[in-house]
CSV table of C-alpha atoms in Angstrom, one decimal:
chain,number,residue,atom,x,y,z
A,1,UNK,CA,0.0,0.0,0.0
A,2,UNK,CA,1.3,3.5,-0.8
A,3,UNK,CA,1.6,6.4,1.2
A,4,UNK,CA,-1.7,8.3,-0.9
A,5,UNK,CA,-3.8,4.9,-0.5
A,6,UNK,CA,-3.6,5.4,3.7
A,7,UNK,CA,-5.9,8.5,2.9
A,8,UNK,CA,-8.3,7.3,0.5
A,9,UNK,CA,-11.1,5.2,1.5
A,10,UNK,CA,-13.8,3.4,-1.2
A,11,UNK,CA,-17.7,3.1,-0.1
A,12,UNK,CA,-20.1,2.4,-1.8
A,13,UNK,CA,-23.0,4.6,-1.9
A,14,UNK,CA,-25.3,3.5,0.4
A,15,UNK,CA,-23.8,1.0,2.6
A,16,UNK,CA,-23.7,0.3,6.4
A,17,UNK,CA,-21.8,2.8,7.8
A,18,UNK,CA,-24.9,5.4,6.5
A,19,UNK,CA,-27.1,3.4,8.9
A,20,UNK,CA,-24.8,3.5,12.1
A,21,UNK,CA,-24.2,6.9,11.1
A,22,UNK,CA,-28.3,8.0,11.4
A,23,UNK,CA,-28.4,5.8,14.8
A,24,UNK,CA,-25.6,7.6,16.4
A,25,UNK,CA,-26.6,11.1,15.2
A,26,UNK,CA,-30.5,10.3,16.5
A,27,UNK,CA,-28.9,8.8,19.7
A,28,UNK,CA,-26.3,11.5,20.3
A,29,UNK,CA,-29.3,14.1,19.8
A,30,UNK,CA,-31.5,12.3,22.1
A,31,UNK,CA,-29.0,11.9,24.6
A,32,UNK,CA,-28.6,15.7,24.8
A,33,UNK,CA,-32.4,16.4,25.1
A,34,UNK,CA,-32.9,14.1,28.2
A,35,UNK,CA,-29.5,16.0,29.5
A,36,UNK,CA,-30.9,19.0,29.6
A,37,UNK,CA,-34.3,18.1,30.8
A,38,UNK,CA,-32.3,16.2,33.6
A,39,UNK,CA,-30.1,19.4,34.2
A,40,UNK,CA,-33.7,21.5,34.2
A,41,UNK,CA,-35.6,19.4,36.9
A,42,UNK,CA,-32.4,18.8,38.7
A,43,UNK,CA,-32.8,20.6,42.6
A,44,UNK,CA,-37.2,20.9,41.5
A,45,UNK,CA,-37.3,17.4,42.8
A,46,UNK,CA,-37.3,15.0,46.0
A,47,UNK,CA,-35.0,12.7,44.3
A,48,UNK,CA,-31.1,12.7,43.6
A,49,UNK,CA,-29.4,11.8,40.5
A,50,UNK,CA,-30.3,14.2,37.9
A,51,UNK,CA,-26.5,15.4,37.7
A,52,UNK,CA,-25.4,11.8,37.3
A,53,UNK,CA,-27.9,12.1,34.4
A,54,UNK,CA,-27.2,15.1,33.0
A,55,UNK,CA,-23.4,14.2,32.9
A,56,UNK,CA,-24.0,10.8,31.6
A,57,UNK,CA,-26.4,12.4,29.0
A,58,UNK,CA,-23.8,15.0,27.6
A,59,UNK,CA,-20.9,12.3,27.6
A,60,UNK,CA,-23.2,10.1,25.4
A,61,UNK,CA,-24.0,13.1,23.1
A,62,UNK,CA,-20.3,13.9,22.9
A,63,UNK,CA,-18.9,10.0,22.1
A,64,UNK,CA,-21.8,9.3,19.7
A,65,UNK,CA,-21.4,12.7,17.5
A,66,UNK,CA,-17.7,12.3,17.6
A,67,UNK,CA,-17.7,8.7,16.7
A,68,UNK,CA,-21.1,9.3,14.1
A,69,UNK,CA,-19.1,11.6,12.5
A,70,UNK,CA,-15.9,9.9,12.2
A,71,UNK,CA,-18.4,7.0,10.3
A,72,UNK,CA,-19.7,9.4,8.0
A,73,UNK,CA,-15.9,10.3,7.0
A,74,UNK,CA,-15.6,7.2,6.3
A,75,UNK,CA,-18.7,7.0,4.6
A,76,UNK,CA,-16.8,9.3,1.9
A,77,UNK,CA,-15.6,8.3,-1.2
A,78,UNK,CA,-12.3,10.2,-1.8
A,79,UNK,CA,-9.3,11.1,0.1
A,80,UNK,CA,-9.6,11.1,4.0
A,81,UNK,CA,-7.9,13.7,4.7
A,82,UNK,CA,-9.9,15.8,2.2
A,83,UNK,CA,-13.1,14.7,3.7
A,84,UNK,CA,-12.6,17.1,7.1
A,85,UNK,CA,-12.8,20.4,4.7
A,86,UNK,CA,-16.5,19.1,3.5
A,87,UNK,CA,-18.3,21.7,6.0
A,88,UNK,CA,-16.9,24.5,4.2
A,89,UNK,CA,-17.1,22.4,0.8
A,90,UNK,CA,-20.6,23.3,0.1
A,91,UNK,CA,-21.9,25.8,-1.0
A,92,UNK,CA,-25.7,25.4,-1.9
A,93,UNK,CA,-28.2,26.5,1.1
A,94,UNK,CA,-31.1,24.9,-0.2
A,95,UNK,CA,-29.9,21.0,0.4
A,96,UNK,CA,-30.4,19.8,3.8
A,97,UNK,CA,-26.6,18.4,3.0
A,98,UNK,CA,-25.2,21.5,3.4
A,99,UNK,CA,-27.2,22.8,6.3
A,100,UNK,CA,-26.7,19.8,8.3
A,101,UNK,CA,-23.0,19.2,8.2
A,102,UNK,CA,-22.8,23.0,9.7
A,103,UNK,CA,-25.7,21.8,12.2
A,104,UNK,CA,-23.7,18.5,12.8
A,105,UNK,CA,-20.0,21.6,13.2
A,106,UNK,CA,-21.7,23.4,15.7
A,107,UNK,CA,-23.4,20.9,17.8
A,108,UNK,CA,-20.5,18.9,18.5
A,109,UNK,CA,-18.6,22.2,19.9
A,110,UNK,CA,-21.4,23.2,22.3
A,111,UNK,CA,-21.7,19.6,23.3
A,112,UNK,CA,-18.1,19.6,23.8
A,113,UNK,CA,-18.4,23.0,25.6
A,114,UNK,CA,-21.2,21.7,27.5
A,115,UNK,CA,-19.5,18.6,28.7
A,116,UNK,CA,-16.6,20.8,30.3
A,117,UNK,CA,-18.9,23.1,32.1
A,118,UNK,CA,-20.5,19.8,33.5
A,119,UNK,CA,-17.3,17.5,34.7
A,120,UNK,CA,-14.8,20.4,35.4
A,121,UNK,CA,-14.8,23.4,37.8
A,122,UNK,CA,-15.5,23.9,41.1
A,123,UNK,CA,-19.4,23.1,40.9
A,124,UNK,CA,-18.2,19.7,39.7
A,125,UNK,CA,-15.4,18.0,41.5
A,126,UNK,CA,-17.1,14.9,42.4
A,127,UNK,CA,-17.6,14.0,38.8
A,128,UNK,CA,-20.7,11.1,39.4
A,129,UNK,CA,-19.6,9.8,35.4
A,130,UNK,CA,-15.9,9.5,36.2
A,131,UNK,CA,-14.7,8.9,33.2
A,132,UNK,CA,-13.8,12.0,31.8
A,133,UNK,CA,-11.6,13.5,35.1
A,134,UNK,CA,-10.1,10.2,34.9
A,135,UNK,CA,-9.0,10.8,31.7
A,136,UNK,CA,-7.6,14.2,31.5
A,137,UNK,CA,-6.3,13.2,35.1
A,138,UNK,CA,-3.5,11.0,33.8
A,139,UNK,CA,-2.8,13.6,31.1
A,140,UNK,CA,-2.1,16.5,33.6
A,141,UNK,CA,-4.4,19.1,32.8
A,142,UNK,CA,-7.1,18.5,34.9
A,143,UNK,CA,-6.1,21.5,36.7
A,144,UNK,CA,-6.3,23.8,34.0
A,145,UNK,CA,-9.4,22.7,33.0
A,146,UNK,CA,-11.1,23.4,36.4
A,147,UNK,CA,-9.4,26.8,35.6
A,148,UNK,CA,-11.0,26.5,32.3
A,149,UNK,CA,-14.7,25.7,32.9
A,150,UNK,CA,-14.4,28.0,36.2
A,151,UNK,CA,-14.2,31.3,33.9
A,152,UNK,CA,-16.3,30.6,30.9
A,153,UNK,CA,-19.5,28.6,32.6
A,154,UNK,CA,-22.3,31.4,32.1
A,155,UNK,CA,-25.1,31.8,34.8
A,156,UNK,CA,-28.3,32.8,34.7
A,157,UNK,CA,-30.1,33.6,31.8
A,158,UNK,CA,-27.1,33.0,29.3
A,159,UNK,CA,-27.0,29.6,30.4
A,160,UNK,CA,-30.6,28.6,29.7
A,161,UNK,CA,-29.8,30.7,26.3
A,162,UNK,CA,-27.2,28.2,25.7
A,163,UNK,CA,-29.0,25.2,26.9
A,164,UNK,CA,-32.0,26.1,24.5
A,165,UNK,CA,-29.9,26.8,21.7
A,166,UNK,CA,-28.3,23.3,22.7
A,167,UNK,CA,-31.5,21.9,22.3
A,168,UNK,CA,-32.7,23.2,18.9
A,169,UNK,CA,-29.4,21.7,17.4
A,170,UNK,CA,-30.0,18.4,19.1
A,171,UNK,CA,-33.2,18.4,17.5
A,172,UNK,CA,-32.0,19.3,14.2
A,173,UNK,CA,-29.2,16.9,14.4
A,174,UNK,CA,-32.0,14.2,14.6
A,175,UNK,CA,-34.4,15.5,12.1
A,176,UNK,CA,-31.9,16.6,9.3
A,177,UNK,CA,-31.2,13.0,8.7
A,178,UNK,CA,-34.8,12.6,7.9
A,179,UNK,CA,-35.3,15.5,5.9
A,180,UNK,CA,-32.2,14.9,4.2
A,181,UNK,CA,-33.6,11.5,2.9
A,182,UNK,CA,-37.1,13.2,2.2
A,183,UNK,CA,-35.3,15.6,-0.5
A,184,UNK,CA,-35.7,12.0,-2.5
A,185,UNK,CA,-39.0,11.1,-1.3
A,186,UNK,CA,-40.7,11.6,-4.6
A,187,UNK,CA,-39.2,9.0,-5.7
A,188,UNK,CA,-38.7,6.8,-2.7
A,189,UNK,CA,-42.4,6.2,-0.9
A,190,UNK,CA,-40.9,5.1,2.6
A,191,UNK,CA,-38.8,8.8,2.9
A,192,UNK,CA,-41.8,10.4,3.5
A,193,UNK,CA,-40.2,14.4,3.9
A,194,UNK,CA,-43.6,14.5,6.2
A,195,UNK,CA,-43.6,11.4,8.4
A,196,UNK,CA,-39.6,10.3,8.2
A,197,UNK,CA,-38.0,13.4,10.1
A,198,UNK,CA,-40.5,13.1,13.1
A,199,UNK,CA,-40.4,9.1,12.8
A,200,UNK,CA,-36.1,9.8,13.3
A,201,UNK,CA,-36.9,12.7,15.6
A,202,UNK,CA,-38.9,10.2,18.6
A,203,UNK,CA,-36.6,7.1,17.9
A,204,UNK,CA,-33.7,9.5,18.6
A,205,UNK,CA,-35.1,11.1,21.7
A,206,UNK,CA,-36.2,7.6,22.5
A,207,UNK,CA,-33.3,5.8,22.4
A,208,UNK,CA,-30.9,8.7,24.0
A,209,UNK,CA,-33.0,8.6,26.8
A,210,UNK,CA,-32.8,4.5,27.1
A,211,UNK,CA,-28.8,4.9,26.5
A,212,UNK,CA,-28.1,7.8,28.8
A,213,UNK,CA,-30.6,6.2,31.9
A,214,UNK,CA,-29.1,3.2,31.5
A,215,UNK,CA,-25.6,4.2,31.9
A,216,UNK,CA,-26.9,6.0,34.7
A,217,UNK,CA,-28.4,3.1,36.7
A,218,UNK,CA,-25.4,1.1,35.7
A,219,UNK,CA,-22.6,3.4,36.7
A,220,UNK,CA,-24.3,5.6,38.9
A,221,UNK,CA,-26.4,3.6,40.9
A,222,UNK,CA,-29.3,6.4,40.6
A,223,UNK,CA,-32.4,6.0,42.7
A,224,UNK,CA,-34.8,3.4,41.2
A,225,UNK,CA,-37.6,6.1,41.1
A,226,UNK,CA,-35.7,8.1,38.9
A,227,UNK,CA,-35.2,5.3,36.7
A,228,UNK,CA,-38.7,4.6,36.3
A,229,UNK,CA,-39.4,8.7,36.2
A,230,UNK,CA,-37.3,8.3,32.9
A,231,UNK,CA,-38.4,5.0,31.7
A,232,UNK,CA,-42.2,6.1,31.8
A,233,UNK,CA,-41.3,9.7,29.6
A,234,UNK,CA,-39.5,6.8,27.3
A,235,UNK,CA,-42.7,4.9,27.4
A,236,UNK,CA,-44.6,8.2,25.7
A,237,UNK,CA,-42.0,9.1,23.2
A,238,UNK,CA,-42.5,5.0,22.1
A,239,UNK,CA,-46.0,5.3,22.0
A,240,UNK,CA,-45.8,8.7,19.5
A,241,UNK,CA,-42.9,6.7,17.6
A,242,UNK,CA,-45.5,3.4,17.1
A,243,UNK,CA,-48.3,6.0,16.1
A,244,UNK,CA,-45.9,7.6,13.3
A,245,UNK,CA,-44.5,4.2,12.4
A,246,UNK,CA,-48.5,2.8,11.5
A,247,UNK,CA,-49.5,6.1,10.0
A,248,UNK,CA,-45.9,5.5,7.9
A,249,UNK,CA,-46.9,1.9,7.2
A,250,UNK,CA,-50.8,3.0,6.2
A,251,UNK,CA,-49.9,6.2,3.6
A,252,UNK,CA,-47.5,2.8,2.1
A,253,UNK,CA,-50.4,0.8,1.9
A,254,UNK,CA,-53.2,2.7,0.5
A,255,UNK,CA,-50.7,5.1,-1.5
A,256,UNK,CA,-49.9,4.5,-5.6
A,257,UNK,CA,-48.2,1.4,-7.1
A,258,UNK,CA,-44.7,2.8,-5.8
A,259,UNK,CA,-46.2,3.5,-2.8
A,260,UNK,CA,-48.4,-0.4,-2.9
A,261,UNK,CA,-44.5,-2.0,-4.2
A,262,UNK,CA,-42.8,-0.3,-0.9
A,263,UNK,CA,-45.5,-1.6,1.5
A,264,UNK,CA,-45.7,-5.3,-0.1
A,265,UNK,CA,-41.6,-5.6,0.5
A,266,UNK,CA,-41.6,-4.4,3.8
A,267,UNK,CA,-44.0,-6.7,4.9
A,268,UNK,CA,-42.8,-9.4,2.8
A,269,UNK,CA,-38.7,-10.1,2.3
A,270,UNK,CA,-38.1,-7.7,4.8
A,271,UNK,CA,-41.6,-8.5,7.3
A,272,UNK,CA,-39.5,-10.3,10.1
A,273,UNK,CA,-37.4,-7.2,10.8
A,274,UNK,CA,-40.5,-4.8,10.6
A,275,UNK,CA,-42.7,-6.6,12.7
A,276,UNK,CA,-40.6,-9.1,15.5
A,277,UNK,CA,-37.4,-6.3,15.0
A,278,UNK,CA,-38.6,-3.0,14.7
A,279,UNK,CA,-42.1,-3.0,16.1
A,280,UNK,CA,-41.9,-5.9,18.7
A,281,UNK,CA,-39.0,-6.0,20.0
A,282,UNK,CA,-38.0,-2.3,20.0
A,283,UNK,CA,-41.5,-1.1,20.7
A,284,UNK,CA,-43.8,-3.6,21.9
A,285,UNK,CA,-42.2,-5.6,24.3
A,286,UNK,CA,-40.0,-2.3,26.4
A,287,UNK,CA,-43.9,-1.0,26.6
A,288,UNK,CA,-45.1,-4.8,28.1
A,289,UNK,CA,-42.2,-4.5,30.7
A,290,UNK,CA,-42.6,-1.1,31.3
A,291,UNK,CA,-46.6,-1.8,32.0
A,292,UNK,CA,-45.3,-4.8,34.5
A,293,UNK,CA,-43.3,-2.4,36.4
A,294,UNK,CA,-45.4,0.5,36.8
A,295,UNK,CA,-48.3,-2.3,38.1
A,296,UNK,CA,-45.8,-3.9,40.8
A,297,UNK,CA,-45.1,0.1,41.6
A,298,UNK,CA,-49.2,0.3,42.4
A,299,UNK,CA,-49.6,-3.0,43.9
A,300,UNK,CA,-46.5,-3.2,46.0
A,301,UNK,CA,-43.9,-1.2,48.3
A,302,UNK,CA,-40.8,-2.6,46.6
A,303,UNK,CA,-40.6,-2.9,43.2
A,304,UNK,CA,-38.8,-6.2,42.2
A,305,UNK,CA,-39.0,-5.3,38.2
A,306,UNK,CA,-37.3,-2.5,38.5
A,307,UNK,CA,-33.9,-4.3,38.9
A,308,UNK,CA,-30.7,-3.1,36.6
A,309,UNK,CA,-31.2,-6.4,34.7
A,310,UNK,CA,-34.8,-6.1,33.6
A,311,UNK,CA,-34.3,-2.1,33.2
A,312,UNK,CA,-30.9,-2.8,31.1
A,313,UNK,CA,-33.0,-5.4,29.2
A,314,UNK,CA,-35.8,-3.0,28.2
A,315,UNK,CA,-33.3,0.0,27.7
A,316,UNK,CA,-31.2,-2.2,25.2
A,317,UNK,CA,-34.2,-3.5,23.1
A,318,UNK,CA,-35.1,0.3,23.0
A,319,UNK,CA,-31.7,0.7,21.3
A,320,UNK,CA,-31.7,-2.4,19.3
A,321,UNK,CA,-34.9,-1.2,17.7
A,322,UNK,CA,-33.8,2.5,16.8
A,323,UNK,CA,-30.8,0.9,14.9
A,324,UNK,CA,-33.0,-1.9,13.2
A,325,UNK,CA,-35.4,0.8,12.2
A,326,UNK,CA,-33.0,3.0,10.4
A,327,UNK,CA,-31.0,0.0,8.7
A,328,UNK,CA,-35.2,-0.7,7.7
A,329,UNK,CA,-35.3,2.5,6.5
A,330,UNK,CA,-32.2,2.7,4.2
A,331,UNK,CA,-31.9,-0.6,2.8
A,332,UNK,CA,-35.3,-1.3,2.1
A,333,UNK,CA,-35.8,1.7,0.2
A,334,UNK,CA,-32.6,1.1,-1.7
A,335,UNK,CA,-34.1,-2.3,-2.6
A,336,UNK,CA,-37.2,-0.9,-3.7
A,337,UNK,CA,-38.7,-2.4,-6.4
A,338,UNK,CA,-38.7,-0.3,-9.9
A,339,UNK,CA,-42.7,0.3,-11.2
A,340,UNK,CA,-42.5,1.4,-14.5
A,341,UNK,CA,-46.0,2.8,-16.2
């Protein structure tokens, strides 16, 4: 291999990586949302552990956009290198392309910025995520990084400015994806630009919430009540994601032959993914488990289903789904059968 050949990297259009990409860029979005909710309810409530989930929250956001990203580089045909100019590469406003790589740019700095604010300074020496002072500890500098979070955190009102602005580019993050795929919807039934963007938008919140909680329980130890606080706003944003999925699924269905062809191979060659991946397994059965533990929480003091295993179990199948749905997504419309007439 040649020294030009470590720098360029062949894809193929519309291969895995795009996939992995959309589920890290929906989680990493997510994650942020239920970080700043967290970070918002945090010292409103009778229960601890919102800072653990705020800090787990933003350091998901912060490994999933950095490792999305590095995916969708590689993604790229053409030299690797190359490939880190491509925000400043183009130039037309009107694709969703464009827009979102700068959305994509500028999230992942404030999620960065946010992340320093939260584990550095002297509002957070006792880290509860760990990981990050444990890091920068063996490096040196975590000393000048107290220093560092210290004089830029903003108070007050400039720092709900921030975390709203945080928010709006966590959202977009999510939804560009969708939208993105939508510019092509004319000619691809399932990338509905109406449905798709707020299908990603709830499987995203969805799953960041199931990924930052669960790192939470499991690292953090967080009460069980806040667990279950989370798991039951999960257990809404499913429920929206299911209606958007069947209204998806019923456009297909009673839509034009292109529209017909779509719905008769989703339900066919690719049926056992939609319906025991997708839809049962990442849907149906975190909202069975979920309904179990919220009727032990009526019917009893202590509640037994509310154990890291069983909440690890429904929090992963919440996961598993959001990546089966957008591999769904992307492959099945790439193999969508050709009406002609």
């Amino acid at each position: 291999m040649t020294a030009p050949e470590l720098f360029w990297l062949e894809a193929g259009h519309w291969d895995i990586f795009v996939a992995v990409y959309l589920f890290l860029g929906g989680v990493s979005g997510g994650s942020y949302v239920v970080a700043s909710i967290a970070e918002t309810v945090a010292g409103r409530s009778e229960y601890d552990g919102y800072e653990h989930v705020t800090r787990w929250g933003l350091l998901t956001a912060f490994v999933t956009i950095a490792v999305g990203s590095i995916t969708l580089l590689l993604h790229l045909s053409g030299p690797f290198i190359r490939a880190f100019t491509f925000p400043v590469s183009f130039t037309n406003w009107t694709s969703w392309m464009a827009i979102g790589t700068w959305v994509i740019v500028l999230f992942s700095l404030l999620v960065t910025v946010r992340l320093l604010w939260a584990t550095f300074g002297a509002k957070a020496t006792a880290d509860p995520s760990g990981l990050p002072r444990q890091l920068v500890a063996k490096l040196g500098v975590e000393g000048l990084l107290d220093r560092l979070a210290d004089a830029t955190r903003p108070t007050g009102i400039l720092d709900m400015g921030v975390r709203l602005v945080g928010v709006g580019l966590a959202v977009l993050v999510v939804v560009y994806t969708g939208l993105l795929l939508s510019d092509v919807g004319w000619n691809v039934p399932l990338w509905d630009p109406r449905l798709l963007p707020l299908l990603f938008l709830a499987s995203g919140v969805s799953a960041g919430t199931a990924a930052v909680v669960m790192l939470a329980q499991l690292a953090s130890n967080i009460d069980s009540h806040l667990v279950h606080r989370f798991s039951l706003f999960d257990d809404a944003v499913i429920t929206v994601e299911i209606v958007i999925l069947g209204i998806l699924l019923y456009t297909l269905a009673t839509g034009g032959v292109a529209a017909t062809e779509t719905y008769a191979s989703l339900t066919g060659p690719y049926g056992p993914l939609l319906w025991v991946g997708v839809l049962g397994l990442g849907l149906v059965v975190p909202l069975l488990i979920s309904g179990a533990q919220q009727a032990v929480e009526f019917l009893r003091e202590e509640n037994k289903l509310m154990t890291k295993p069983i909440c690890s179990a429904k929090f992963g199948l919440v996961i598993a789904g959001s990546f089966m749905l957008r591999f769904l997504i992307v492959y099945a419309a790439i193999h969508q059968p050709v009406v002609v007439g």
